[in-house]
Amino acid sequence: WQGMPCHLHTNNTLMTSYLSATYFFDFKHPKVQAFVQEHTRPGMSPKEKAVALYYAVRDGWRYDPYEIYFEKSCWKAHWIMGKGRAHCLDKSVLLISFLRAVGIPARLHLAKVKNHIAVEKLVETFQTNELTPHGYVEVYLDEHWVAATPAFNRELCELLGVRPLEFDGEQDSIFQAFNAAGDQFMEYLEDYGTFEDFPLDFVVENFERHYPDFQALMP
């Protein structure tokens, strides 16, 4: 599976929901607004803004799949911004909030993936090398949806021997199937579809179902 095709037109009624602030995508918060102003400038095209914000999120927070909170307030974009590390869902919430703040439609896409590289701690913690739900972002640019995956920061990719995921606002950017040495890296297993808001209940239920020792993993 290479990721669900994103190149689908969306009607105007639905588009409004992909631009709206929500409890989680709280882009009207001063911290979110300040971040957006720092990383974009007047005169930029929507595509240029989307690309700039993608890299700001990708490399602005170190990827950490082990720091997981399920208090509702801990999934608000402005709260996540205060962390130095973040997992894929955190970073997706951030990017969606930043994009909506500059008037670019964005939504969450969830899936199950299997990591084949550097999995010792992953297996020790979760009893599996499958990560679910994995989150990435779909951005609406030039009348089509394009995928963006800001999860792995550049330093981590260099450590793993994987080329960092680039994003140009035109081509889907999803996890690489292989690393630079040709070894299998990431495998997509299940597609959970797209969401206009962060589906906390679904995320918690999915996590509990796949990780029986769920409560023991909480900080």
Short mmCIF file of C-alpha atoms in Angstrom, two decimals, residues 6 67 130 135 146 170 177 183 196 204:
data_model
loop_
_atom_site.label_atom_id
_atom_site.label_comp_id
_atom_site.label_asym_id
_atom_site.label_seq_id
_atom_site.Cartn_x
_atom_site.Cartn_y
_atom_site.Cartn_z
CA CYS A 6 -4.96 12.46 -2.26
CA GLU A 67 5.98 10.51 25.16
CA GLU A 130 3.78 -1.74 14.41
CA GLY A 135 -0.72 10.36 11.60
CA VAL A 146 -1.31 16.37 -1.26
CA GLU A 170 2.97 19.09 -5.31
CA ALA A 177 9.69 2.05 1.89
CA ASP A 183 16.86 -2.13 3.55
CA GLU A 196 -11.52 17.00 9.75
CA VAL A 204 -7.45 6.01 22.36
#
